[in-house]
Amino acid sequence: TIRKDNPGRSQLQPEEYRKPNADFKALAKLTKIAKKNLVMIFQEGDKYVTQVNDRGRKESVASGEMQHRGWNAMAYEADVVLKMELGPDKLPQVVIKETGLGSTVLQNMVIPEPTWTKVMAVLGAAAKIRRAGLGVPNDPDMVIATAEAL
């Protein structure tokens, strides 16, 4: 909420985060209970770290890494965190950043030219392979092919 008495303010105060954060957490929990997919989209911004400058003063500087903006617990509540980006060929791709499927093999897997159907097929196939007690291949097409062969 931007207060009328301070129109230049662009950040919420800590006490103003409680309600939206509780609402997001409840939404994530209800989605899991209902066994539905919840898609939350966020922007990335620079990750800042505190360093001591030449004058011996602490300052906050961009680290060169990116992190999501907004609700900090989003990645912890999510079963899967995907990052959409342009690949080296300037075509869209999805990178699986984190997954709750119990396999680190999917972490950093690149899905080229993604569609919702393709991404969900890879994730569903990986879950099927894990339930069968097999290792998950590190190529999205092989993940789908392996699951279809089961």
N, CA, C and O of each residue as an XYZ file, in Angstrom:
600
protein
N       0.849     -1.178      0.000
C       0.000      0.000      0.000
C       0.891      1.236      0.000
O       1.779      1.375      0.841
N       0.648      2.113     -0.933
C       1.363      3.385     -0.973
C       0.510      4.400     -0.220
O      -0.644      4.631     -0.582
N       1.061      4.994      0.805
C       0.305      5.944      1.618
C       0.187      7.284      0.915
O       1.102      7.724      0.218
N      -0.965      7.928      1.113
C      -1.193      9.235      0.496
C      -0.200     10.271      0.992
O       0.200     11.164      0.245
N       0.206     10.149      2.277
C       1.122     11.139      2.837
C       2.564     10.947      2.382
O       3.425     11.774      2.685
N       2.836      9.855      1.653
C       4.186      9.605      1.160
C       4.092      8.925     -0.208
O       4.402      7.739     -0.322
N       3.671      9.652     -1.246
C       3.460      9.030     -2.562
C       4.737      8.503     -3.208
O       4.658      7.673     -4.114
N       5.910      8.960     -2.770
C       7.163      8.502     -3.352
C       7.623      7.154     -2.830
O       8.565      6.563     -3.357
N       6.956      6.673     -1.794
C       7.352      5.391     -1.190
C       7.009      4.238     -2.128
O       5.896      4.163     -2.649
N       7.964      3.347     -2.339
C       7.722      2.237     -3.266
C       7.875      0.869     -2.609
O       7.747     -0.152     -3.284
N       8.148      0.832     -1.309
C       8.326     -0.437     -0.611
C       7.338     -0.546      0.530
O       6.955      0.449      1.145
N       6.932     -1.786      0.802
C       6.084     -2.041      1.953
C       6.926     -2.029      3.225
O       8.108     -2.375      3.204
N       6.314     -1.634      4.309
C       6.954     -1.723      5.613
C       6.834     -3.175      6.089
O       5.915     -3.876      5.666
N       7.743     -3.645      6.964
C       7.711     -5.047      7.403
C       6.347     -5.520      7.900
O       5.944     -6.642      7.593
N       5.632     -4.700      8.653
C       4.332     -5.133      9.169
C       3.293     -5.275      8.054
O       2.283     -5.955      8.237
N       3.530     -4.645      6.906
C       2.597     -4.735      5.780
C       2.771     -6.027      4.975
O       1.940     -6.335      4.121
N       3.829     -6.774      5.234
C       4.074     -8.031      4.533
C       3.268     -9.187      5.109
O       2.983    -10.149      4.396
N       2.898     -9.115      6.378
C       2.279    -10.250      7.067
C       1.062    -10.810      6.341
O       1.000    -12.012      6.082
N       0.109     -9.973      6.014
C      -1.138    -10.426      5.399
C      -0.890    -11.026      4.007
O      -1.325    -12.150      3.757
N      -0.208    -10.321      3.094
C       0.030    -10.930      1.777
C       0.836    -12.237      1.869
O       0.544    -13.188      1.144
N       1.840    -12.293      2.747
C       2.630    -13.515      2.890
C       1.781    -14.664      3.404
O       1.904    -15.789      2.921
N       0.919    -14.394      4.378
C       0.021    -15.426      4.905
C      -0.939    -15.894      3.820
O      -1.233    -17.086      3.730
N      -1.430    -14.975      2.999
C      -2.336    -15.340      1.907
C      -1.636    -16.231      0.879
O      -2.210    -17.220      0.423
N      -0.398    -15.883      0.513
C       0.352    -16.703     -0.444
C       0.605    -18.097      0.121
O       0.461    -19.092     -0.589
N       0.979    -18.171      1.386
C       1.248    -19.465      2.016
C      -0.018    -20.323      2.044
O       0.039    -21.522      1.769
N      -1.142    -19.722      2.370
C      -2.414    -20.444      2.384
C      -2.776    -20.924      0.983
O      -3.249    -22.047      0.813
N      -2.558    -20.086     -0.011
C      -2.843    -20.469     -1.396
C      -1.992    -21.663     -1.824
O      -2.496    -22.599     -2.446
N      -0.703    -21.629     -1.489
C       0.195    -22.737     -1.833
C      -0.255    -24.019     -1.142
O      -0.248    -25.085     -1.757
N      -0.643    -23.929      0.122
C      -1.080    -25.104      0.867
C      -2.377    -25.672      0.292
O      -2.498    -26.884      0.113
N      -3.336    -24.810      0.004
C      -4.611    -25.263     -0.561
C      -4.420    -25.913     -1.928
O      -5.104    -26.881     -2.264
N      -3.496    -25.381     -2.706
C      -3.217    -25.950     -4.022
C      -2.672    -27.371     -3.894
O      -3.059    -28.258     -4.655
N      -1.783    -27.584     -2.940
C      -1.229    -28.925     -2.720
C      -2.312    -29.885     -2.245
O      -2.366    -31.030     -2.693
N      -3.175    -29.425     -1.340
C      -4.260    -30.268     -0.839
C      -5.187    -30.668     -1.983
O      -5.644    -31.809     -2.046
N      -5.463    -29.728     -2.885
C      -6.354    -29.986     -4.017
C      -5.657    -30.732     -5.155
O      -6.288    -31.075     -6.154
N      -4.347    -30.983     -5.002
C      -3.548    -31.673     -6.026
C      -3.640    -30.972     -7.382
O      -3.846    -31.598     -8.422
N      -3.480    -29.663     -7.328
C      -3.508    -28.840     -8.535
C      -2.146    -28.194     -8.733
O      -1.333    -28.130     -7.811
N      -1.912    -27.719     -9.943
C      -0.689    -26.987    -10.242
C      -0.937    -25.510    -10.013
O      -1.911    -24.949    -10.514
N      -0.070    -24.896     -9.271
C      -0.127    -23.451     -9.036
C       1.065    -22.825     -9.740
O       2.213    -23.179     -9.474
N       0.786    -21.909    -10.624
C       1.851    -21.227    -11.345
C       1.984    -19.833    -10.759
O       1.038    -19.045    -10.791
N       3.144    -19.534    -10.231
C       3.425    -18.209     -9.685
C       4.568    -17.634    -10.506
O       5.605    -18.272    -10.685
N       4.369    -16.453    -10.988
C       5.375    -15.823    -11.841
C       6.004    -14.666    -11.065
O       5.309    -13.891    -10.409
N       7.312    -14.565    -11.151
C       7.995    -13.479    -10.464
C       9.105    -12.950    -11.337
O       9.552    -13.601    -12.281
N       9.540    -11.752    -10.997
C      10.658    -11.147    -11.703
C      11.940    -11.437    -10.948
O      11.932    -11.735     -9.753
N      13.032    -11.343    -11.671
C      14.335    -11.451    -11.025
C      14.944    -10.068    -10.885
O      14.662     -9.157    -11.663
N      15.768     -9.941     -9.892
C      16.509     -8.699     -9.684
C      17.884     -9.031     -9.165
O      18.164    -10.179     -8.819
N      18.741     -8.041     -9.107
C      20.097     -8.254     -8.604
C      20.069     -8.718     -7.156
O      19.255     -8.255     -6.358
N      20.969     -9.639     -6.828
C      21.176    -10.030     -5.443
C      22.236     -9.085     -4.893
O      23.306     -8.922     -5.479
N      21.925     -8.472     -3.769
C      22.851     -7.514     -3.167
C      23.559     -8.124     -1.969
O      22.969     -8.883     -1.201
N      24.824     -7.784     -1.824
C      25.617     -8.226     -0.682
C      26.249     -6.994     -0.033
O      26.452     -5.964     -0.675
N      26.548     -7.131      1.237
C      27.175     -6.029      1.960
C      28.688     -6.183      1.873
O      29.234     -7.246      2.169
N      29.352     -5.117      1.465
C      30.813     -5.099      1.376
C      31.333     -3.843      2.048
O      30.599     -2.875      2.242
N      32.599     -3.872      2.398
C      33.248     -2.688      2.961
C      33.934     -1.959      1.811
O      34.709     -2.552      1.060
N      33.636     -0.656      1.681
C      34.217      0.111      0.577
C      35.612      0.637      0.943
O      36.139      0.329      2.012
N      36.196      1.425      0.050
C      37.548      1.965      0.242
C      37.670      2.840      1.489
O      38.749      2.957      2.069
N      36.571      3.444      1.893
C      36.577      4.329      3.061
C      36.287      3.578      4.359
O      36.190      4.187      5.425
N      36.150      2.262      4.268
C      35.880      1.463      5.457
C      34.413      1.426      5.858
O      34.072      0.964      6.947
N      33.559      1.905      4.991
C      32.126      1.900      5.277
C      31.453      0.718      4.586
O      31.846      0.299      3.497
N      30.431      0.198      5.250
C      29.654     -0.883      4.648
C      28.721     -0.304      3.599
O      28.111      0.748      3.793
N      28.625     -1.016      2.482
C      27.692     -0.612      1.441
C      27.107     -1.849      0.778
O      27.718     -2.918      0.771
N      25.940     -1.687      0.235
C      25.245     -2.772     -0.442
C      25.535     -2.664     -1.931
O      25.269     -1.634     -2.550
N      26.089     -3.745     -2.508
C      26.443     -3.737     -3.928
C      25.877     -4.981     -4.611
O      25.717     -6.030     -3.987
N      25.582     -4.844     -5.886
C      25.080     -5.972     -6.678
C      26.169     -7.031     -6.781
O      27.325     -6.715     -7.064
N      25.798     -8.296     -6.550
C      26.774     -9.381     -6.536
C      27.025     -9.980     -7.914
O      27.969    -10.750     -8.093
N      26.188     -9.632     -8.888
C      26.301    -10.255    -10.206
C      25.380    -11.455    -10.335
O      25.164    -11.952    -11.441
N      24.828    -11.932     -9.211
C      23.854    -13.025     -9.221
C      22.456    -12.431     -9.267
O      22.239    -11.275     -8.902
N      21.512    -13.248     -9.723
C      20.121    -12.812     -9.762
C      19.328    -13.616     -8.740
O      19.665    -14.761     -8.438
N      18.275    -13.008     -8.213
C      17.378    -13.708     -7.304
C      15.963    -13.216     -7.576
O      15.762    -12.139     -8.138
N      14.977    -14.029     -7.165
C      13.610    -13.592     -7.421
C      13.222    -12.467     -6.484
O      13.710    -12.370     -5.358
N      12.349    -11.635     -6.967
C      11.829    -10.527     -6.161
C      10.472    -10.926     -5.622
O       9.791    -11.778     -6.194
N      10.087    -10.319     -4.539
C       8.755    -10.566     -4.000
C       8.802    -11.466     -2.790
O       9.715    -11.376     -1.968
N       7.820    -12.329     -2.683
C       7.657    -13.204     -1.527
C       8.860    -14.129     -1.400
O       9.056    -15.000     -2.247
N       9.665    -13.957     -0.361
C      10.914    -14.712     -0.201
C      10.712    -16.205     -0.061
O      11.586    -16.979     -0.450
N       9.579    -16.634      0.487
C       9.341    -18.060      0.715
C       8.797    -18.774     -0.515
O       8.532    -19.975     -0.455
N       8.623    -18.066     -1.628
C       8.016    -18.666     -2.808
C       8.735    -19.951     -3.233
O       8.086    -20.963     -3.499
N      10.040    -19.917     -3.297
C      10.793    -21.094     -3.735
C      10.672    -22.246     -2.744
O      10.747    -23.410     -3.138
N      10.486    -21.937     -1.463
C      10.362    -22.994     -0.461
C       8.995    -23.656     -0.507
O       8.873    -24.832     -0.165
N       7.972    -22.937     -0.919
C       6.620    -23.474     -0.998
C       6.374    -24.211     -2.309
O       5.448    -25.016     -2.405
N       7.190    -23.942     -3.306
C       6.988    -24.519     -4.634
C       7.532    -25.942     -4.709
O       8.536    -26.270     -4.076
N       6.860    -26.776     -5.487
C       7.382    -28.107     -5.776
C       8.457    -28.035     -6.846
O       9.416    -28.806     -6.830
N       8.289    -27.104     -7.774
C       9.234    -26.954     -8.872
C       9.437    -25.463     -9.125
O       8.473    -24.699     -9.166
N      10.683    -25.057     -9.294
C      10.997    -23.679     -9.663
C      11.629    -23.716    -11.046
O      12.656    -24.359    -11.263
N      10.998    -23.018    -11.968
C      11.466    -22.972    -13.348
C      11.914    -21.556    -13.678
O      11.328    -20.584    -13.202
N      12.936    -21.448    -14.478
C      13.394    -20.142    -14.931
C      13.286    -20.111    -16.445
O      13.871    -20.946    -17.136
N      12.536    -19.146    -16.956
C      12.429    -19.001    -18.403
C      13.439    -17.958    -18.838
O      13.545    -16.887    -18.240
N      14.175    -18.283    -19.881
C      15.215    -17.383    -20.364
C      15.430    -17.603    -21.844
O      14.882    -18.539    -22.426
N      16.215    -16.756    -22.444
C      16.621    -16.966    -23.827
C      17.917    -17.758    -23.826
O      18.859    -17.431    -23.104
N      17.953    -18.803    -24.643
C      19.147    -19.634    -24.732
C      20.200    -18.985    -25.611
O      19.994    -17.886    -26.126
N      21.332    -19.664    -25.784
C      22.409    -19.115    -26.613
C      21.975    -18.855    -28.058
O      22.528    -17.994    -28.742
N      20.962    -19.626    -28.513
C      20.455    -19.449    -29.873
C      19.356    -18.390    -29.947
O      18.720    -18.216    -30.987
N      19.134    -17.674    -28.819
C      18.135    -16.606    -28.687
C      16.701    -17.126    -28.754
O      15.766    -16.352    -28.959
N      16.527    -18.447    -28.580
C      15.196    -19.044    -28.498
C      14.855    -19.269    -27.032
O      15.752    -19.473    -26.214
N      13.554    -19.235    -26.685
C      13.186    -19.432    -25.282
C      13.524    -20.836    -24.796
O      13.467    -21.807    -25.550
N      13.874    -20.914    -23.531
C      14.125    -22.201    -22.894
C      13.736    -22.090    -21.431
O      13.694    -20.998    -20.862
N      13.454    -23.236    -20.834
C      13.165    -23.288    -19.405
C      14.293    -24.049    -18.742
O      14.734    -25.084    -19.240
N      14.756    -23.532    -17.616
C      15.762    -24.221    -16.813
C      15.084    -24.622    -15.511
O      14.500    -23.784    -14.823
N      15.163    -25.915    -15.174
C      14.602    -26.387    -13.914
C      15.606    -26.034    -12.829
O      16.695    -26.605    -12.774
N      15.238    -25.089    -11.965
C      16.153    -24.623    -10.923
C      16.080    -25.487     -9.674
O      17.111    -25.824     -9.091
N      14.874    -25.846     -9.261
C      14.698    -26.672     -8.065
C      13.504    -27.578     -8.292
O      12.564    -27.221     -9.001
N      13.551    -28.753     -7.684
C      12.429    -29.661     -7.791
C      12.262    -30.454     -6.513
O      13.242    -30.832     -5.870
N      11.032    -30.700     -6.153
C      10.722    -31.507     -4.981
C      10.522    -32.961     -5.336
O       9.956    -33.717     -4.547
N      10.974    -33.367     -6.510
C      10.774    -34.749     -6.965
C      11.819    -35.708     -6.413
O      11.827    -36.884     -6.775
N      12.691    -35.230     -5.553
C      13.674    -36.103     -4.928
C      14.847    -36.441     -5.817
O      15.571    -37.397     -5.538
N      15.053    -35.697     -6.863
C      16.163    -35.975     -7.764
C      16.867    -34.675     -8.113
O      16.238    -33.709     -8.545
N      18.168    -34.661     -7.923
C      18.927    -33.477     -8.321
C      19.286    -33.533     -9.795
O      19.815    -32.564    -10.338
N      19.002    -34.674    -10.463
C      19.303    -34.797    -11.883
C      18.537    -33.745    -12.690
O      19.057    -33.202    -13.665
N      17.297    -33.462    -12.275
C      16.508    -32.473    -13.006
C      17.004    -31.055    -12.790
O      16.724    -30.168    -13.596
N      17.735    -30.836    -11.714
C      18.223    -29.495    -11.421
C      19.132    -29.013    -12.542
O      20.070    -29.704    -12.937
N      18.846    -27.840    -13.040
C      19.568    -27.195    -14.147
C      19.339    -27.859    -15.501
O      20.033    -27.545    -16.468
N      18.362    -28.784    -15.580
C      18.004    -29.356    -16.877
C      17.384    -28.263    -17.730
O      16.561    -27.483    -17.249
N      17.774    -28.206    -18.982
C      17.253    -27.212    -19.912
C      16.208    -27.878    -20.808
O      16.452    -28.928    -21.402
N      15.048    -27.244    -20.889
C      13.991    -27.714    -21.787
C      13.880    -26.663    -22.893
O      13.359    -25.571    -22.668
N      14.376    -27.000    -24.096
C      14.360    -26.007    -25.177
C      12.949    -25.823    -25.741
O      12.131    -26.743    -25.719
N      12.686    -24.631    -26.239
C      11.410    -24.272    -26.850
C      10.230    -24.818    -26.054
O       9.454    -25.630    -26.559
N      10.098    -24.370    -24.810
C       9.110    -24.962    -23.912
C       7.676    -24.539    -24.205
O       7.399    -23.420    -24.636
N       6.788    -25.478    -23.953
C       5.361    -25.189    -23.888
C       4.912    -25.745    -22.545
O       5.617    -26.545    -21.929
N       3.739    -25.322    -22.095
C       3.220    -25.854    -20.835
C       3.140    -27.375    -20.909
O       3.526    -28.068    -19.968
N       2.637    -27.894    -22.031
C       2.474    -29.342    -22.211
C       3.818    -30.055    -22.120
O       3.932    -31.093    -21.469
N       4.830    -29.500    -22.769
C       6.156    -30.132    -22.778
C       6.782    -30.132    -21.384
O       7.325    -31.146    -20.946
N       6.708    -28.999    -20.690
C       7.292    -28.898    -19.346
C       6.587    -29.875    -18.398
O       7.243    -30.596    -17.648
N       5.249    -29.895    -18.435
C       4.497    -30.787    -17.557
C       4.752    -32.258    -17.913
O       4.752    -33.115    -17.030
N       4.970    -32.552    -19.201
C       5.284    -33.923    -19.618
C       6.621    -34.367    -19.028
O       6.738    -35.494    -18.545
N       7.629    -33.495    -19.063
C       8.945    -33.829    -18.497
C       8.833    -34.057    -16.994
O       9.359    -35.041    -16.474
N       8.149    -33.151    -16.292
C       8.020    -33.289    -14.845
C       7.211    -34.519    -14.468
O       7.570    -35.233    -13.532
N       6.127    -34.776    -15.182
C       5.306    -35.965    -14.912
C       6.064    -37.243    -15.196
O       5.971    -38.209    -14.438
N       6.809    -37.252    -16.280
C       7.599    -38.429    -16.637
C       8.691    -38.683    -15.600
O       8.949    -39.830    -15.237
N       9.326    -37.628    -15.128
C      10.366    -37.779    -14.102
C       9.780    -38.362    -12.826
O      10.393    -39.227    -12.199
N       8.603    -37.897    -12.440
C       7.946    -38.430    -11.243
C       7.616    -39.909    -11.428
O       7.776    -40.697    -10.496
N       7.161    -40.292    -12.613
C       6.832    -41.699    -12.904
C       8.084    -42.576    -12.813
O       8.036    -43.677    -12.264
N       9.192    -42.088    -13.350
C      10.457    -42.836    -13.315
C      10.920    -43.006    -11.867
O      11.369    -44.086    -11.484
N      10.813    -41.951    -11.064
C      11.221    -42.029     -9.650
C      10.360    -43.029     -8.888
O      10.870    -43.798     -8.073
N       9.036    -43.020     -9.156
C       8.139    -43.981     -8.489
C       8.499    -45.419     -8.849
O       8.291    -46.331     -8.048
N       9.042    -45.626    -10.058
C       9.452    -46.964    -10.493
C      10.804    -47.355     -9.905
O      11.271    -48.477    -10.101
N      11.434    -46.421     -9.180
C      12.716    -46.720     -8.542
C      13.901    -46.647     -9.480
O      14.963    -47.191     -9.178
N      13.740    -45.991    -10.599
C      14.818    -45.879    -11.581
C      15.466    -44.505    -11.521
O      14.900    -43.558    -10.976
N      16.655    -44.415    -12.089
C      17.334    -43.129    -12.188
C      16.735    -42.305    -13.308
O      16.335    -42.845    -14.339
N      16.672    -41.014    -13.110
C      16.094    -40.109    -14.107
C      17.194    -39.639    -15.054
O      18.219    -39.126    -14.606
N      16.987    -39.813    -16.374
C      17.990    -39.325    -17.337
C      18.126    -37.804    -17.246
O      17.240    -37.127    -16.724
N      19.232    -37.275    -17.751
C      19.444    -35.827    -17.655
C      19.084    -35.083    -18.933
O      19.466    -33.925    -19.100
N      18.365    -35.720    -19.822
C      17.912    -35.093    -21.061
C      16.383    -35.135    -21.090
O      15.806    -36.199    -20.868
N      15.713    -34.014    -21.356
C      14.255    -33.992    -21.290
C      13.578    -34.991    -22.229
O      12.582    -35.610    -21.854
N      14.106    -35.154    -23.441
C      13.505    -36.122    -24.375
C      13.675    -37.555    -23.876
O      12.783    -38.386    -24.046
N      14.833    -37.843    -23.253
C      15.061    -39.179    -22.697
C      14.170    -39.443    -21.487
O      13.747    -40.577    -21.261
N      13.886    -38.401    -20.713
C      12.989    -38.549    -19.558
C      11.624    -39.013    -20.056
O      11.054    -39.966    -19.524
N      11.104    -38.341    -21.071
C       9.785    -38.692    -21.608
C       9.811    -40.094    -22.213
O       8.899    -40.886    -21.973
N      10.844    -40.410    -22.993
C      10.948    -41.720    -23.646
C      11.050    -42.837    -22.598
O      10.427    -43.887    -22.755
N      11.821    -42.622    -21.544
C      11.981    -43.635    -20.502
C      10.654    -43.889    -19.798
O      10.294    -45.037    -19.537
N       9.937    -42.831    -19.495
C       8.640    -42.994    -18.824
C       7.631    -43.693    -19.714
O       6.829    -44.489    -19.226
N       7.653    -43.412    -21.011
C       6.730    -44.073    -21.935
C       7.030    -45.556    -22.054
O       6.130    -46.356    -22.312
N       8.303    -45.932    -21.864
C       8.695    -47.348    -21.969
C       8.316    -48.150    -20.720
O       8.353    -49.380    -20.751
N       7.961    -47.495    -19.651
C       7.596    -48.211    -18.419
C       6.217    -48.829    -18.521
O       5.754    -49.466    -17.574
